[in-house]
Amino acid sequence: MKVLALCGSARRGGNSETLARALLDGASQAGHDTELIFLSDRIKELLADCRSCRDADGRCTIDDGYEDLILNHVVKADALVYATPVYWYGVSGQLKVFLDRLFCLTSTEHPDSERVIAGLAGKPAALLISAEESYPGATLGIIHELQEFTRYVGQKLEAPVVGIGNSRGEVGRDPQSPVDRAMELGSRLFDLRATDYRIDTVRPSAVWPSG
Ligand SMILES: Cc1cc2nc3c(=O)[nH]c(=O)nc-3n(C[C@H](O)[C@H](O)[C@H](O)COP(=O)(O)O)c2cc1C
């Protein structure tokens, strides 16, 4: 299996990268292929008005590597990792634009939209958050946004790992061990049991198998 981590931080060697690399290490130790991509390397432009910038074939004309990122990396991955710092109580702009621009590639006017939609769905997803502040409200907006996004596209989101730190790599000193937890999550990414019941969901009374 291939695990792709998308790092939304503006800086290299930071806390989001530290958590993402730890998760990928765990996945790698479990035998999976891994890749880490900095969104700032592939996204240089905001979403524009698609009516003005689609070409005659319906493709996005913003030529900054985003389409390649989606078609040749995201769609081909078997699991996706979203790593973001908290910026003003939300996701980083890098991650937000990544999400916004999916609008163009999932639109029926885009010639690859069916492949993109199918390539987003059904995958395990992990959320890694780096923040300076530890109170729960600081990360709630991000958790809510990614929960709704992954629900909409059909990904199975595991509980997030939040690392507290500010200076580069400081999450490694967080006593709640987010680096270890990210690594452990990476090792069992394909064994996730993400559940979201409805009243008519047929299910056993126990969550985990006994014995
Ligand atoms: C533009 C900006 C906004 C930030 N806003 C918040 C915030 O609202 N709450 C918070 O806890 N930390 C905030 N921080 C701190 C970062 O979330 C924190 O330093 C994080 O560990 C950085 O991750 P990185 O090393 O991956 O860049 C902000 C940092 C920047 C640069």
XYZ file of C-alpha atoms and ligand atoms in Angstrom:
242
model
C 0.000 0.000 0.000
C 1.083 3.575 -0.554
C 0.709 6.245 2.115
C 0.915 9.876 1.030
C 1.412 12.649 3.583
C 0.467 16.177 2.561
C 2.274 18.726 4.712
C 0.529 22.077 4.966
C 3.172 23.935 6.943
C 4.984 26.962 5.566
C 8.273 25.760 7.056
C 10.581 22.779 6.643
C 11.701 20.724 9.603
C 8.759 21.956 11.637
C 6.255 20.221 13.820
C 3.862 19.183 11.070
C 6.717 17.617 9.114
C 7.961 15.900 12.292
C 4.548 14.322 12.900
C 4.111 13.423 9.221
C 7.519 11.748 9.038
C 6.787 9.809 12.225
C 3.523 8.525 10.792
C 5.264 7.578 7.549
C 8.007 5.799 9.515
C 5.326 3.721 11.225
C 3.727 2.935 7.857
C 7.092 2.068 6.368
C 7.901 -0.291 9.246
C 4.566 -1.979 8.552
C 5.726 -2.604 4.987
C 4.053 0.238 3.117
C 5.499 2.677 0.581
C 5.479 6.281 1.722
C 5.761 9.756 0.259
C 5.751 13.219 1.822
C 4.804 16.266 -0.217
C 4.905 19.872 0.910
C 1.776 21.532 -0.432
C 3.669 24.802 -0.873
C 5.788 23.084 -3.553
C 2.707 22.259 -5.629
C 0.271 25.069 -4.929
C 1.124 28.633 -5.904
C -2.313 30.024 -6.702
C -5.674 30.304 -5.001
C -8.812 28.783 -6.459
C -10.080 31.126 -9.186
C -13.449 31.441 -10.885
C -13.448 28.179 -12.866
C -15.618 29.698 -15.600
C -12.799 32.052 -16.507
C -9.828 29.708 -16.223
C -10.912 26.313 -17.545
C -9.565 25.536 -21.004
C -11.732 24.205 -23.835
C -11.320 20.639 -22.485
C -12.444 21.672 -19.012
C -8.953 21.460 -17.510
C -7.595 23.891 -14.960
C -5.184 26.342 -16.584
C -3.427 27.256 -13.338
C -0.063 25.730 -14.093
C 1.550 25.226 -10.696
C 1.697 21.471 -10.139
C -1.646 21.074 -8.371
C -3.214 18.971 -11.120
C -0.158 16.701 -11.183
C -0.333 16.420 -7.385
C -3.926 15.226 -7.555
C -3.743 12.996 -10.636
C -0.351 11.404 -10.050
C -0.020 11.312 -6.292
C -3.280 11.776 -4.363
C -5.419 9.579 -6.618
C -2.755 6.867 -6.687
C -2.246 6.746 -2.923
C -4.026 4.146 -0.797
C -4.118 6.308 2.330
C -3.844 10.063 2.866
C -2.339 12.013 5.727
C -3.232 15.669 6.253
C -0.616 17.436 8.387
C -1.289 21.047 9.263
C -0.234 23.616 11.810
C -2.966 25.650 13.475
C -3.001 29.054 11.798
C -5.463 31.399 13.488
C -7.561 28.498 14.792
C -7.951 26.926 11.379
C -5.998 24.885 8.855
C -3.038 26.515 7.146
C -3.747 28.408 3.937
C -1.778 25.769 2.081
C -4.143 23.006 3.163
C -7.217 25.182 2.673
C -6.270 25.934 -0.933
C -5.545 22.244 -1.513
C -9.131 21.537 -0.450
C -10.613 24.499 -2.328
C -9.013 23.591 -5.626
C -10.448 20.085 -5.549
C -13.631 21.894 -6.544
C -12.208 22.334 -10.052
C -10.985 18.778 -10.522
C -14.127 17.141 -9.123
C -16.471 19.229 -11.261
C -18.194 17.296 -14.053
C -16.630 19.719 -16.535
C -13.142 18.425 -15.751
C -12.252 15.486 -18.027
C -10.724 13.500 -15.125
C -13.393 14.257 -12.537
C -14.685 10.690 -12.303
C -11.158 9.395 -11.732
C -10.490 12.067 -9.122
C -13.739 11.439 -7.248
C -13.148 7.678 -7.268
C -9.525 8.247 -6.285
C -10.458 10.283 -3.226
C -13.061 7.876 -1.908
C -12.746 4.843 0.306
C -9.278 5.615 1.671
C -8.135 5.731 5.261
C -7.187 9.263 6.276
C -5.177 10.645 9.166
C -5.084 14.169 10.545
C -1.982 15.515 12.271
C -2.237 18.927 13.909
C 0.566 21.048 15.357
C -0.359 23.898 17.658
C 1.155 26.213 20.214
C -1.963 26.289 22.356
C -3.211 23.112 23.987
C -6.781 23.954 24.955
C -9.242 21.840 22.925
C -10.945 24.806 21.242
C -7.753 25.729 19.387
C -7.998 22.640 17.183
C -11.767 22.040 17.100
C -12.309 24.012 13.900
C -9.696 21.980 12.047
C -11.024 18.681 13.325
C -14.533 19.677 12.324
C -13.495 20.797 8.840
C -11.490 17.665 8.081
C -14.195 15.447 9.560
C -16.755 16.984 7.207
C -14.413 17.005 4.208
C -13.443 13.355 4.609
C -17.065 12.359 5.225
C -18.087 14.160 2.029
C -15.460 12.543 -0.183
C -15.865 9.149 1.474
C -12.611 8.810 3.390
C -12.337 7.053 6.735
C -10.849 9.506 9.215
C -9.066 8.219 12.297
C -8.981 10.294 15.504
C -6.482 13.137 15.039
C -3.059 13.342 16.613
C -2.395 16.772 18.100
C 1.158 17.794 18.935
C 1.870 20.838 21.053
C 4.920 22.885 20.191
C 6.001 26.134 18.627
C 9.671 26.085 17.708
C 10.845 23.713 14.970
C 10.384 20.035 15.916
C 9.317 20.886 19.471
C 6.431 18.401 19.325
C 9.112 15.816 20.042
C 9.223 17.173 23.611
C 5.452 17.175 24.111
C 4.938 14.859 27.145
C 1.813 13.433 25.499
C 4.136 11.793 22.945
C 2.375 12.807 19.714
C 5.375 11.659 17.668
C 5.050 8.127 19.061
C 1.289 8.217 18.566
C 1.687 9.343 14.964
C 4.129 6.514 14.332
C 1.776 3.998 15.910
C -1.102 5.325 13.821
C 0.984 4.911 10.688
C 1.631 1.283 11.526
C -2.091 0.429 11.606
C -3.532 2.843 9.071
C -5.083 0.069 7.051
C -6.624 -1.617 10.098
C -8.742 1.379 11.020
C -12.283 0.782 12.152
C -13.825 4.185 11.546
C -17.540 3.997 12.353
C -20.377 6.454 11.819
C -23.667 4.751 12.669
C -27.241 5.542 11.678
C -30.258 4.305 13.645
C -30.810 1.542 11.114
C -27.171 0.444 10.906
C -26.954 -3.314 11.417
C -24.199 -3.906 13.960
C -23.136 -6.252 16.729
C -23.488 -5.032 20.305
C -19.729 -5.199 20.946
C -17.303 -2.932 19.116
C -14.229 -5.168 19.285
C -13.999 -8.932 18.808
C -13.757 -10.730 22.155
C -10.687 -12.772 23.040
C 0.370 32.436 10.905
C 0.392 31.628 12.181
C -0.736 31.541 12.943
C -0.746 30.761 14.097
N -1.901 30.673 14.824
C -1.950 29.858 15.900
C -3.137 29.712 16.658
O -4.170 30.332 16.378
N -3.134 28.866 17.716
C -2.024 28.119 18.041
O -2.097 27.321 18.958
N -0.861 28.260 17.345
C -0.799 29.095 16.293
N 0.364 29.243 15.582
C 1.546 28.453 15.994
C 1.724 27.180 15.181
O 0.526 26.464 15.063
C 2.762 26.277 15.850
O 3.972 26.968 16.004
C 2.964 25.001 15.092
O 3.734 24.112 15.867
C 3.706 25.262 13.788
O 3.812 24.084 13.038
P 4.968 23.894 11.936
O 6.241 23.763 12.700
O 4.588 22.675 11.221
O 4.929 25.089 11.073
C 0.418 30.043 14.464
C 1.582 30.167 13.695
C 1.585 30.951 12.560
C 2.841 31.059 11.737
